[in-house]
PDB file of C-alpha atoms in Angstrom:
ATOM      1  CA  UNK T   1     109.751 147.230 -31.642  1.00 39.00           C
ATOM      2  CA  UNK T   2     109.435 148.800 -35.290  1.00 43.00           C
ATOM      3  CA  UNK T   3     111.460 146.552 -36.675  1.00 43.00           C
ATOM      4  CA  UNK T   4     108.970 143.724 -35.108  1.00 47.00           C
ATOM      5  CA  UNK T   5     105.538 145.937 -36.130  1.00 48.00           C
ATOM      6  CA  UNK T   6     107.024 145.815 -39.793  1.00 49.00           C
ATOM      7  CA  UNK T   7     107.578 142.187 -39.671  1.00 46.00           C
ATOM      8  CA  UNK T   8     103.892 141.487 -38.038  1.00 76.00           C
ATOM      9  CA  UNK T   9     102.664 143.892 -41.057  1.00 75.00           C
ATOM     10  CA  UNK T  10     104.121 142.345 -43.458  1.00 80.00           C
ATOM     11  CA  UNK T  11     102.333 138.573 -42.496  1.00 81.00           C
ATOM     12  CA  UNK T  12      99.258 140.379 -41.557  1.00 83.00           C
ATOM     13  CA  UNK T  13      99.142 141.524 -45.000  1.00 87.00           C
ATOM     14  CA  UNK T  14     100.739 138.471 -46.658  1.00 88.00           C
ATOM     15  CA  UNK T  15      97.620 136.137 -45.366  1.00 87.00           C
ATOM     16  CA  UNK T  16      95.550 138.924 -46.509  1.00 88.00           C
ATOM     17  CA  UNK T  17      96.358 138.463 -50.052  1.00 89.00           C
ATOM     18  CA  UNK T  18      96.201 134.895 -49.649  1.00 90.00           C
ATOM     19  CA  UNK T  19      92.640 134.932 -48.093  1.00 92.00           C
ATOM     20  CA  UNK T  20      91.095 136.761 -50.897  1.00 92.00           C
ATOM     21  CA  UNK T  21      93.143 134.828 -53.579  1.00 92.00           C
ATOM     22  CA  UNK T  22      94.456 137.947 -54.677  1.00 91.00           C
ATOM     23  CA  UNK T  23      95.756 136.388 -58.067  1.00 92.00           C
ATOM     24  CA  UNK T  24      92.335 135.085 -59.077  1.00 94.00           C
ATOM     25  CA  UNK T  25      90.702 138.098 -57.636  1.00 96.00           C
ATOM     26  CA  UNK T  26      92.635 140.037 -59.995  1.00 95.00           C
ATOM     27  CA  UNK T  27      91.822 137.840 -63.044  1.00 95.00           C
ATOM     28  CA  UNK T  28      87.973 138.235 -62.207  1.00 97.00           C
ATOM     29  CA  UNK T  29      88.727 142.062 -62.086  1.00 97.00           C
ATOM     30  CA  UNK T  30      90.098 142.580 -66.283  1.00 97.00           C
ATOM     31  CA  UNK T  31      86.818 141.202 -67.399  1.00 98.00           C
ATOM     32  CA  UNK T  32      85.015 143.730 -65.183  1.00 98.00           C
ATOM     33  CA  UNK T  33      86.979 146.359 -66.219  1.00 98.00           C
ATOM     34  CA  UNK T  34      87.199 145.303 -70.169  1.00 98.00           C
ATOM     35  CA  UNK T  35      83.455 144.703 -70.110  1.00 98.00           C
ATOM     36  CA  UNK T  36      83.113 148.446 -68.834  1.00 98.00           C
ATOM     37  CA  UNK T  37      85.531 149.654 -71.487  1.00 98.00           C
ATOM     38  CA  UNK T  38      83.740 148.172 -74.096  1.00 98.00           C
ATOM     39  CA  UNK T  39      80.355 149.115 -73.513  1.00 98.00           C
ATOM     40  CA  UNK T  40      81.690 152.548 -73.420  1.00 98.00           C
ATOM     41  CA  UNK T  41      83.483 152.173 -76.841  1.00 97.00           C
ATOM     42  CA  UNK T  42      80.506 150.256 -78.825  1.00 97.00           C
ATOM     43  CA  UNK T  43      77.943 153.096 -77.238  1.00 96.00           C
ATOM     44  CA  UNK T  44      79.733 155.979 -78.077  1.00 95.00           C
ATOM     45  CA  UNK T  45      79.838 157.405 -74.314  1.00 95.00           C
ATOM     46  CA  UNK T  46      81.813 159.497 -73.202  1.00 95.00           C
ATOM     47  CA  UNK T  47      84.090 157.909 -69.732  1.00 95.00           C
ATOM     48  CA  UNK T  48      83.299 161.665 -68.307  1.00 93.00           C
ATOM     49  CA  UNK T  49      79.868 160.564 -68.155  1.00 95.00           C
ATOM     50  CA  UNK T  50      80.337 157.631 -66.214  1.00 97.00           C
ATOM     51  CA  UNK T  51      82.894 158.177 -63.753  1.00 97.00           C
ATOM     52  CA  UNK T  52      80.671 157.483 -61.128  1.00 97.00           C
ATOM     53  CA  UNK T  53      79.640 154.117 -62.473  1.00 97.00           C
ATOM     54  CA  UNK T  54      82.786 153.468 -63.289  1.00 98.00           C
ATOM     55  CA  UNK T  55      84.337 153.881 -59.766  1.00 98.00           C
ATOM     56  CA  UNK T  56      80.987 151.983 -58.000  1.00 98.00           C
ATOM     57  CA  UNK T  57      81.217 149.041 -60.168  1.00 98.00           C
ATOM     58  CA  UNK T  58      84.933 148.369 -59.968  1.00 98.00           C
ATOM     59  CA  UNK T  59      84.920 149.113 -56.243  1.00 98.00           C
ATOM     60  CA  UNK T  60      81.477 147.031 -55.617  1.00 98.00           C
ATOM     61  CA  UNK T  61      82.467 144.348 -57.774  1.00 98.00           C
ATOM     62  CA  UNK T  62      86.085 143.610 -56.311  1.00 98.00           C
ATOM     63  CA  UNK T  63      84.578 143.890 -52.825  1.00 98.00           C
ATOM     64  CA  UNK T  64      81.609 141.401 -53.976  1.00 98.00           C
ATOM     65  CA  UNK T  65      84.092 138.908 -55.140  1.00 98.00           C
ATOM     66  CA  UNK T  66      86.850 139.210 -52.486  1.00 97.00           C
ATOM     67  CA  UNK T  67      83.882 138.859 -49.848  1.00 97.00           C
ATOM     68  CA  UNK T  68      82.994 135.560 -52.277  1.00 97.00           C
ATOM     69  CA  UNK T  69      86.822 134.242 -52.050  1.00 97.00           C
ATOM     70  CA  UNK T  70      86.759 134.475 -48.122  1.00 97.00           C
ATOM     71  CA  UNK T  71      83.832 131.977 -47.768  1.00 97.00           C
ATOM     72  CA  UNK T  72      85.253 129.818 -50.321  1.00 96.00           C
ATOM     73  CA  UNK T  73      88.173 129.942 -47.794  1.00 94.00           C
ATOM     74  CA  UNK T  74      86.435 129.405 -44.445  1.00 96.00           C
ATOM     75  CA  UNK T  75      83.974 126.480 -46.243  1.00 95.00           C
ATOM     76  CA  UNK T  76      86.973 125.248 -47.749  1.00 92.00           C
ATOM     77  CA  UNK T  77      89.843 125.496 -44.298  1.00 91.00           C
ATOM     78  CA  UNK T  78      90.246 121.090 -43.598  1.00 89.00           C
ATOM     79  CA  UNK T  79      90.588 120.589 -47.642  1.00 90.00           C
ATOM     80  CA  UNK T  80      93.221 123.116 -47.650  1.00 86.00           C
ATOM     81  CA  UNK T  81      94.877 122.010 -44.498  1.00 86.00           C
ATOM     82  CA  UNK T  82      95.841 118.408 -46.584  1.00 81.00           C
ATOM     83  CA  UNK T  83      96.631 120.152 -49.943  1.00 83.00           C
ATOM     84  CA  UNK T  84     100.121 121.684 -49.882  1.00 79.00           C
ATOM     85  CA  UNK T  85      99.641 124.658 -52.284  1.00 79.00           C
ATOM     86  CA  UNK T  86      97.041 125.832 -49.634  1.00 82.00           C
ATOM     87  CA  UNK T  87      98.770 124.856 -46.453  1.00 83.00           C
ATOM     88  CA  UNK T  88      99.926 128.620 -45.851  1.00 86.00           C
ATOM     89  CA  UNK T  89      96.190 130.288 -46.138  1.00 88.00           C
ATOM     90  CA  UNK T  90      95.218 131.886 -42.924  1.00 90.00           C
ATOM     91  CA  UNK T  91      92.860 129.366 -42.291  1.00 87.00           C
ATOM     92  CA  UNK T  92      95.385 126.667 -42.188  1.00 89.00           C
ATOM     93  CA  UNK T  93      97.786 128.044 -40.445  1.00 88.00           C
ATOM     94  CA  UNK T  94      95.333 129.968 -37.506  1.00 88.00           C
ATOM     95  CA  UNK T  95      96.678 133.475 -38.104  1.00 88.00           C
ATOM     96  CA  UNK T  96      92.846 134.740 -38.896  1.00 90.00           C
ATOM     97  CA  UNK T  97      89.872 132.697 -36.604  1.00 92.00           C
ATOM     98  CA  UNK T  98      87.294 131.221 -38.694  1.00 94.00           C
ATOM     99  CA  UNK T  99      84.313 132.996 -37.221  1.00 95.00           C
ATOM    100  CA  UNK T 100      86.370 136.339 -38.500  1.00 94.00           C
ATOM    101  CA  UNK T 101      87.211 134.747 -41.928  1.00 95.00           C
ATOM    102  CA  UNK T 102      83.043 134.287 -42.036  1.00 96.00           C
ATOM    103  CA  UNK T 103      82.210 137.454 -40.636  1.00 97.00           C
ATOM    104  CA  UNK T 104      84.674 139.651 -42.804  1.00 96.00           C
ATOM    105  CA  UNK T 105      83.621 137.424 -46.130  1.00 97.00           C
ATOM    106  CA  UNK T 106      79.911 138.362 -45.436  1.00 98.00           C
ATOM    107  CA  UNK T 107      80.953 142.355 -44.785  1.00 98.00           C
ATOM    108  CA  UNK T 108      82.866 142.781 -47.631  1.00 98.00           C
ATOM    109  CA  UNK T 109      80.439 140.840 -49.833  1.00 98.00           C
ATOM    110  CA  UNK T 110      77.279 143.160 -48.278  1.00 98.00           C
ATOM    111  CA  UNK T 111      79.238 146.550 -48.734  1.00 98.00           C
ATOM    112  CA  UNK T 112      80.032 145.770 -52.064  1.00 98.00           C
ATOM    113  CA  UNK T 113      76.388 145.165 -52.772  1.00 98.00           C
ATOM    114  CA  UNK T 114      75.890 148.241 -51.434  1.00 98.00           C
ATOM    115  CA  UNK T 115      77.935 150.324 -53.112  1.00 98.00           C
ATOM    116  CA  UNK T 116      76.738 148.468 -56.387  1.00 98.00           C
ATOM    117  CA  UNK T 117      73.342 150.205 -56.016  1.00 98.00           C
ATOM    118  CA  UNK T 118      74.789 153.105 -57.456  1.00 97.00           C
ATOM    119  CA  UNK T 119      75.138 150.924 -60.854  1.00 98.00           C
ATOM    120  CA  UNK T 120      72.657 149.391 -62.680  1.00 98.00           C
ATOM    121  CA  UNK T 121      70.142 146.572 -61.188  1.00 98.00           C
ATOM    122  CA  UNK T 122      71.305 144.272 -64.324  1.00 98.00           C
ATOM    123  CA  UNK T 123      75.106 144.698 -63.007  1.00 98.00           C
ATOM    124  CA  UNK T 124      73.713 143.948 -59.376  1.00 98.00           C
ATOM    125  CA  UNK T 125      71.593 140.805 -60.859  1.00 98.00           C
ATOM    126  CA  UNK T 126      75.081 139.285 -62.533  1.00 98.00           C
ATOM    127  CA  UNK T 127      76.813 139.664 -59.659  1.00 98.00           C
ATOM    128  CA  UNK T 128      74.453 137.951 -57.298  1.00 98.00           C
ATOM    129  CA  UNK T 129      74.592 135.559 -60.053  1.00 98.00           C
ATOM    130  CA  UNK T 130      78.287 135.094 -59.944  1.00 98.00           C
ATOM    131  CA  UNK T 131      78.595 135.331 -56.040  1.00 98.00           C
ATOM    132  CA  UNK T 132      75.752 132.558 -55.710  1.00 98.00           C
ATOM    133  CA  UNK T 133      77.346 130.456 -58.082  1.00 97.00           C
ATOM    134  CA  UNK T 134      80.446 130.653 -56.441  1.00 97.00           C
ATOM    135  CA  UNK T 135      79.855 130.535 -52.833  1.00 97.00           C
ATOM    136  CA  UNK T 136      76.415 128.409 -52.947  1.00 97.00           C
ATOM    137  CA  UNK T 137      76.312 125.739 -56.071  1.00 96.00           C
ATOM    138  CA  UNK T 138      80.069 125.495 -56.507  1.00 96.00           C
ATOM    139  CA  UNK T 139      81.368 125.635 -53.152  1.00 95.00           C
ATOM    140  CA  UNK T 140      78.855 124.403 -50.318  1.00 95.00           C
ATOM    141  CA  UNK T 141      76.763 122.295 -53.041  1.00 94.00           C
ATOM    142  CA  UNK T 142      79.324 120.802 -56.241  1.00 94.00           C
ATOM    143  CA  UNK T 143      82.794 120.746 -54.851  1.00 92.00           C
ATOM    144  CA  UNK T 144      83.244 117.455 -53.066  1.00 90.00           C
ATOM    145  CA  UNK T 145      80.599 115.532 -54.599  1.00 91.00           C
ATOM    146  CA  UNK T 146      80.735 115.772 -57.945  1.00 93.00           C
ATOM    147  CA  UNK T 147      82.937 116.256 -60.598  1.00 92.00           C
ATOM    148  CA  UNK T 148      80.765 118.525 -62.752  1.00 91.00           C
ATOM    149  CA  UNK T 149      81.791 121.162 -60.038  1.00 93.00           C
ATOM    150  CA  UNK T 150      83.889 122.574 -62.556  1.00 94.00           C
ATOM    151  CA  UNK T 151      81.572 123.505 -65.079  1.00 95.00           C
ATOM    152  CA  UNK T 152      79.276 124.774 -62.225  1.00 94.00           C
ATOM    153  CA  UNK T 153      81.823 126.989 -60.722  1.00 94.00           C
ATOM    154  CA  UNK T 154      82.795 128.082 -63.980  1.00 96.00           C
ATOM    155  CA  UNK T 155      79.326 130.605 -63.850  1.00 96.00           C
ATOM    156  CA  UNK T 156      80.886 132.177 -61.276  1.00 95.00           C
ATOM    157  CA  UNK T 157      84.089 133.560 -63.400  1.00 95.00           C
ATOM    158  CA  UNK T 158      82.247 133.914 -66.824  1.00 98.00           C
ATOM    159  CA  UNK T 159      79.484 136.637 -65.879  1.00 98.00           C
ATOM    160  CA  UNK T 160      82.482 139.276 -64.775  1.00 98.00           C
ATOM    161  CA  UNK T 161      82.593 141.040 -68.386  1.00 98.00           C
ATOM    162  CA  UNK T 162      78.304 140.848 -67.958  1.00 98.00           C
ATOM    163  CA  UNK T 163      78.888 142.815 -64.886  1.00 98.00           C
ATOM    164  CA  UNK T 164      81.253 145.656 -66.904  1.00 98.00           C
ATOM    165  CA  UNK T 165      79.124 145.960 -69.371  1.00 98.00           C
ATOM    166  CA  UNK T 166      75.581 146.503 -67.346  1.00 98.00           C
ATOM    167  CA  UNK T 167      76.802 148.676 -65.438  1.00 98.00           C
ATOM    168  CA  UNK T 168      76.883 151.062 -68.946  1.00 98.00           C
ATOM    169  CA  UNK T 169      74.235 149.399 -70.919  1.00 98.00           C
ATOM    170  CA  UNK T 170      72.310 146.010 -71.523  1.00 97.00           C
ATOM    171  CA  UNK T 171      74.673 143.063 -71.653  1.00 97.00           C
ATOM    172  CA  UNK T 172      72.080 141.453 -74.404  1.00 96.00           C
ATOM    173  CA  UNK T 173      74.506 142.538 -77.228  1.00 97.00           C
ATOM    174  CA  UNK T 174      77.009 139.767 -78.549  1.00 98.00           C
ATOM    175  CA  UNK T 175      80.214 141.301 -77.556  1.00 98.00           C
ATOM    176  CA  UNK T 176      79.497 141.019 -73.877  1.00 98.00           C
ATOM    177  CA  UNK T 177      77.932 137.691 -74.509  1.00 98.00           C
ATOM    178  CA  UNK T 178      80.972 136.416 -76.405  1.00 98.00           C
ATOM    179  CA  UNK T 179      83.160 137.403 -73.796  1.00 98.00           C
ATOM    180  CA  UNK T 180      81.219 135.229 -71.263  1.00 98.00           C
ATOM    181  CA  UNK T 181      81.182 132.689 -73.658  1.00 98.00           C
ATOM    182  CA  UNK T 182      85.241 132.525 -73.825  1.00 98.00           C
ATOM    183  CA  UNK T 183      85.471 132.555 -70.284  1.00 98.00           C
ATOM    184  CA  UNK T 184      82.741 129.674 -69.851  1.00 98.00           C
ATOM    185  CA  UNK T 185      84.510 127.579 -71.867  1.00 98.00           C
ATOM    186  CA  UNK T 186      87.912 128.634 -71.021  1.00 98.00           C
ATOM    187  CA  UNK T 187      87.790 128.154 -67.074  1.00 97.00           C
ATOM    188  CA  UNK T 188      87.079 124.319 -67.818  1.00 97.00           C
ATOM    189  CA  UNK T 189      90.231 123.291 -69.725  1.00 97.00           C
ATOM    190  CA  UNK T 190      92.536 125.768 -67.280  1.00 97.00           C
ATOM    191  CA  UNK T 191      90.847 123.973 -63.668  1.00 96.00           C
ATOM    192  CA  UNK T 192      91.441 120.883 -65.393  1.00 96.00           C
ATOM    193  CA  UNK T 193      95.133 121.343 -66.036  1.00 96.00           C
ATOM    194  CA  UNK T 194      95.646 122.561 -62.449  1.00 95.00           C
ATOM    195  CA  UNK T 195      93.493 119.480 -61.597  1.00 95.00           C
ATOM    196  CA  UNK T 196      95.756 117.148 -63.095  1.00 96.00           C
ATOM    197  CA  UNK T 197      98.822 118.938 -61.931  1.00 94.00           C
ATOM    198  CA  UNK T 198      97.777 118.789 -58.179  1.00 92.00           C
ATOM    199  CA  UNK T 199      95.667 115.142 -58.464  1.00 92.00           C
ATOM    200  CA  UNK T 200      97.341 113.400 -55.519  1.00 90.00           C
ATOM    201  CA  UNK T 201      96.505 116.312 -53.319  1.00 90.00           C
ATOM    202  CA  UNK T 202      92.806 116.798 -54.478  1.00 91.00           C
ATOM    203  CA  UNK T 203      92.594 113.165 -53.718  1.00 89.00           C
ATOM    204  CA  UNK T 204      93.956 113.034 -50.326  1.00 87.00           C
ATOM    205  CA  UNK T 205      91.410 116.124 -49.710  1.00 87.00           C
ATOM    206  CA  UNK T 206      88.857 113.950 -50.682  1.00 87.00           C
ATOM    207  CA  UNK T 207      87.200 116.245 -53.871  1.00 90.00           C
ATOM    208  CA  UNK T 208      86.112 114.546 -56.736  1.00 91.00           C
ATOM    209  CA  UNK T 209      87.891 116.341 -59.758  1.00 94.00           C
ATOM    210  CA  UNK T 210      87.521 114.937 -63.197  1.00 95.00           C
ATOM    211  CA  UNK T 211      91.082 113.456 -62.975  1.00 95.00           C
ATOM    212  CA  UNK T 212      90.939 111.881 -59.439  1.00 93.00           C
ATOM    213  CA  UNK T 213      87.508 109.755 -60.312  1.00 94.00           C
ATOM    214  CA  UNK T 214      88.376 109.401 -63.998  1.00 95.00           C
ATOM    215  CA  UNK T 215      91.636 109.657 -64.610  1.00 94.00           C
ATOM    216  CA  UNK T 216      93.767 111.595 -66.740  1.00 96.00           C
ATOM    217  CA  UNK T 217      92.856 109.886 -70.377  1.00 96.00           C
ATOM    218  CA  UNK T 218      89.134 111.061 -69.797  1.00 96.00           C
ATOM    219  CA  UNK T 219      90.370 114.633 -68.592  1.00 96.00           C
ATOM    220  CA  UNK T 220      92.489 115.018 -71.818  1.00 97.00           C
ATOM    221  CA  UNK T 221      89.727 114.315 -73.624  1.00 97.00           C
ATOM    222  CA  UNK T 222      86.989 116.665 -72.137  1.00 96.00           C
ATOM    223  CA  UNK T 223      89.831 119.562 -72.255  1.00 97.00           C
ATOM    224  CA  UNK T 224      89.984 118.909 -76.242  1.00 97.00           C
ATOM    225  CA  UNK T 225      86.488 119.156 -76.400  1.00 97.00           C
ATOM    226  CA  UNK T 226      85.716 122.332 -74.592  1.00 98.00           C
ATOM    227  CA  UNK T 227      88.689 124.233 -76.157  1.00 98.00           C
ATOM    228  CA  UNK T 228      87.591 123.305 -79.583  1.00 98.00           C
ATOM    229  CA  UNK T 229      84.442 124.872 -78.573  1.00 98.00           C
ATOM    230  CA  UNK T 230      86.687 128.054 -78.271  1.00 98.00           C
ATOM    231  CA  UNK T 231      87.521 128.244 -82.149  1.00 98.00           C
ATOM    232  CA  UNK T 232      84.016 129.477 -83.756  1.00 98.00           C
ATOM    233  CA  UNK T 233      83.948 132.341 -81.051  1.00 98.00           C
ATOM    234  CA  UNK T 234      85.890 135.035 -82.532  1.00 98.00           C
ATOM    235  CA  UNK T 235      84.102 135.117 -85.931  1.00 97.00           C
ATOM    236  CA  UNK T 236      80.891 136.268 -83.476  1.00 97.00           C
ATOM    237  CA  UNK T 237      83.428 139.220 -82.527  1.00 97.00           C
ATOM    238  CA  UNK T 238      83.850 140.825 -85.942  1.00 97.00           C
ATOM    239  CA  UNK T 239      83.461 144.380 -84.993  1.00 97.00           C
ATOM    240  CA  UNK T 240      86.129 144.339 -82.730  1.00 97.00           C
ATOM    241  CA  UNK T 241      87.941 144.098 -85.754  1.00 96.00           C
ATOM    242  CA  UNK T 242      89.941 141.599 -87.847  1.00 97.00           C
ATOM    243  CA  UNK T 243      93.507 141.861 -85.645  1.00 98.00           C
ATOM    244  CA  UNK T 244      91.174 140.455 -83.011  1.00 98.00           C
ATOM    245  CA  UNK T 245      89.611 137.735 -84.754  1.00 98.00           C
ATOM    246  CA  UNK T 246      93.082 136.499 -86.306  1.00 98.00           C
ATOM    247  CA  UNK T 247      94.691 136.735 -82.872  1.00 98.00           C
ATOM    248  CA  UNK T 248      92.498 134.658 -81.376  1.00 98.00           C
ATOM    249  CA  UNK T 249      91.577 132.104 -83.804  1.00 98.00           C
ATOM    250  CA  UNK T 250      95.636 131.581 -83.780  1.00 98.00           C
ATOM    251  CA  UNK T 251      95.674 131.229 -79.867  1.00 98.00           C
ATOM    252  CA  UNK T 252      92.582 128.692 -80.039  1.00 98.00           C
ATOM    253  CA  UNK T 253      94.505 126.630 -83.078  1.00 98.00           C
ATOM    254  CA  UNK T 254      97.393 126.754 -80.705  1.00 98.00           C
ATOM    255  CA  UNK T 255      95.670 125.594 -77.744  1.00 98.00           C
ATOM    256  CA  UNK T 256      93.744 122.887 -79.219  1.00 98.00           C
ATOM    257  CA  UNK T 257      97.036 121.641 -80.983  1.00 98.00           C
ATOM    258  CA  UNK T 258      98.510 121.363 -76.946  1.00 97.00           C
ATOM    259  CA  UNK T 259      95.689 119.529 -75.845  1.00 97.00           C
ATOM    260  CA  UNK T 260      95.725 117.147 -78.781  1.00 97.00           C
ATOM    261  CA  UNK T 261      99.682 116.532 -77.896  1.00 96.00           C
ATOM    262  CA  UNK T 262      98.630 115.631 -74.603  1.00 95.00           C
ATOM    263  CA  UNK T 263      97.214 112.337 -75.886  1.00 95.00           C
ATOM    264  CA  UNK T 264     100.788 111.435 -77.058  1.00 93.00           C
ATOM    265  CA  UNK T 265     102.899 113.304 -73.865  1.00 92.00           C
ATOM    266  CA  UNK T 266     105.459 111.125 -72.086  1.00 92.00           C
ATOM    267  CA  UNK T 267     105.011 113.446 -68.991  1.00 95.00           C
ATOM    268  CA  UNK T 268     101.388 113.985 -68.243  1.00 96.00           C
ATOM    269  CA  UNK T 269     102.282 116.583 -65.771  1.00 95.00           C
ATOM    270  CA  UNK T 270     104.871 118.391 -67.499  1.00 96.00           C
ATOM    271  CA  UNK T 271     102.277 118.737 -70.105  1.00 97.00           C
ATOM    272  CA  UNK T 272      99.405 119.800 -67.543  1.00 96.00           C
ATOM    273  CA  UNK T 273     101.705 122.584 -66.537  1.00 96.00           C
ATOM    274  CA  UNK T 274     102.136 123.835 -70.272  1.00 97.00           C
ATOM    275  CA  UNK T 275      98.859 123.914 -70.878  1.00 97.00           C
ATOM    276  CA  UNK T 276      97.898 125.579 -67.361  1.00 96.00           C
ATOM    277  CA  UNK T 277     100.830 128.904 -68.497  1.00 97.00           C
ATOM    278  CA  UNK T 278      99.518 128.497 -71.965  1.00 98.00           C
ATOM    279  CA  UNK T 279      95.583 129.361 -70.980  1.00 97.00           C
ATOM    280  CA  UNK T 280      96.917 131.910 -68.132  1.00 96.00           C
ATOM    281  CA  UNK T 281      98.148 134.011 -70.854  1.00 97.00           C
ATOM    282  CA  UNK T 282      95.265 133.133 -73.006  1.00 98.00           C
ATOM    283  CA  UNK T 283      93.256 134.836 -70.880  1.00 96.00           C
ATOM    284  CA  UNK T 284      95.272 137.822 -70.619  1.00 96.00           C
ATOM    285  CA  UNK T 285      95.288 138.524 -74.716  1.00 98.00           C
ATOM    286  CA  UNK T 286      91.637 137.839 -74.635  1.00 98.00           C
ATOM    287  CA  UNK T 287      90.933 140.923 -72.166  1.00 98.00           C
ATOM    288  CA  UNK T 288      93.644 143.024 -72.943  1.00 97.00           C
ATOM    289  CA  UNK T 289      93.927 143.059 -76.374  1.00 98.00           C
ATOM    290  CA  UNK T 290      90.404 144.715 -77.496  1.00 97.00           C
ATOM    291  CA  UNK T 291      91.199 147.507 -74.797  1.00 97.00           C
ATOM    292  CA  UNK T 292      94.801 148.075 -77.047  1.00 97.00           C
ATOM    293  CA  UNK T 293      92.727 147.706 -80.162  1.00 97.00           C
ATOM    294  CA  UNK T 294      90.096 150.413 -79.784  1.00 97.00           C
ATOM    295  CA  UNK T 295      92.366 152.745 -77.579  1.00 96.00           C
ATOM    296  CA  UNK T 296      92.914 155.159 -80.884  1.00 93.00           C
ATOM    297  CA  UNK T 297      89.187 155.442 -81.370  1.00 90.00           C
ATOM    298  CA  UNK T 298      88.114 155.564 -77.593  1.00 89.00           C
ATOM    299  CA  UNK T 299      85.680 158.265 -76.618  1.00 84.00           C
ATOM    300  CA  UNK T 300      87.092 159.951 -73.768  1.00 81.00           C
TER     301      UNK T 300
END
């Protein structure tokens, strides 16, 4: 009987982490966090003065967005009952109902409004902006009818350092703002390659991806476009210092010299994948990195 408990424990918690996406969730988080971090660093405040709003936005936040990930999952249960990457979710496979997939994504999105009234209202206003744009216009509304869905869902995942930041002091100062910029521009060229990669299943699902009504020649070429947007970026991030802006000036020369190989790759999905690991760990420099950086100088 414990041995069976254990077992039923384990999947229980298994198709938890799959219902809230755990990996994205956790990608959405750093930029939260980071955002925080910096406003704290380019203010001067002290993180004993804010340990309350520190605690309330992380928590609130993560709940806001995991509540956002269920509903994508409920809306979302006959596209990924065709799409094998998805085919183990919860909602697929029956282990959760629906109805309690709808309920619990509406609970845990509420309570983490509510503990977010303990921030700021401009953290509260970028999250309802983010949640919206994720549940509502990308979702319900862009998804599977047109293929600007991924710019449209990309305001979901680009106001998380906005959030970070409020919840310490206005996010009208260009650090913040640069940081949503990055991730604007960077969630295009990263769905894209997982587009590409997983085409055949997107278009037995039925959703109209760049690659499944365009095909992959147009794709390569929208992905050069919007990372080249990436390269004047870091020269708006100057006071984060010079290790930053060489760092990522070298990832965004990089980058855009992988995308520009795509247009001569034998192996379109080989290539899809490269670029998909390449902008994972992208992302991971551009958050991590300026916490590193200002560490010494932090005012704890």
């Amino acid at each position: 009987m414990i041995h069976g408990k254990a077992v039923n424990a384990s999947v229980w918690l298994q198709d938890l982490k799959l219902l809230i996406k755990y990996r994205v969730l956790l990608a959405n988080v750093v930029p939260v966090f980071t955002g925080f971090w910096l406003a704290l660093y380019f203010t001067g405040s002290l993180f004993g003065e804010y340990v309350t709003e520190f605690f309330c936005t992380m928590i609130g936040t993560t709940l806001v967005m995991a509540g956002a990930l269920m509903l994508n999952n409920w809306y979302e249960a006959d596209i990924d009952a065709v799409m094998d990457r998805t085919k183990q979710r919860p909602t697929v496979t029956g282990h959760f109902s629906l109805r309690s997939i709808l309920a619990a994504g509406i609970l845990t999105s509420l309570s983490g409004f509510g503990i977010l009234l303990f921030t700021t209202g401009e953290t509260i206003v970028y999250t309802f902006i983010g949640w919206f744009a994720y549940v509502v216009l990308y979702t319900i509304w862009s998804k599977r009818r047109y293929t600007m869905n991924t710019i449209i869902g990309s305001l979901s995942g680009a106001v998380t350092p906005l959030m970070g930041w409020a919840a310490v002091d206005s996010a009208l100062h260009v650090i913040p703002i640069s940081l949503f910029a990055i991730l604007f521009i960077w969630q295009i060229p990263h769905t894209l390659a997982t587009a590409m990669k997983k085409c055949d299943e997107y278009s037995r699902a039925g959703v109209r991806m760049l690659p499944v009504v365009y095909g992959f020649a147009m794709t390569k070429r929208q992905m050069a476009v919007y990372v080249a947007c990436l390269l004047p970026i870091p020269f708006w991030m100057v006071s984060l210092g010079n290790v930053y802006v060489f760092v990522l000036t070298v990832l965004n020369i990089v980058w855009l010299g992988l995308v520009l190989y795509g247009f001569y790759a034998k192996d379109d999905l080989k290539w899809a994948h490269q670029n998909f690991l390449f902008s994972v760990n992208y992302l991971m420099v551009v958050f991590l990195l300026p916490i590193i950086l200002t560490i010494p100088s932090f005012p704890f």
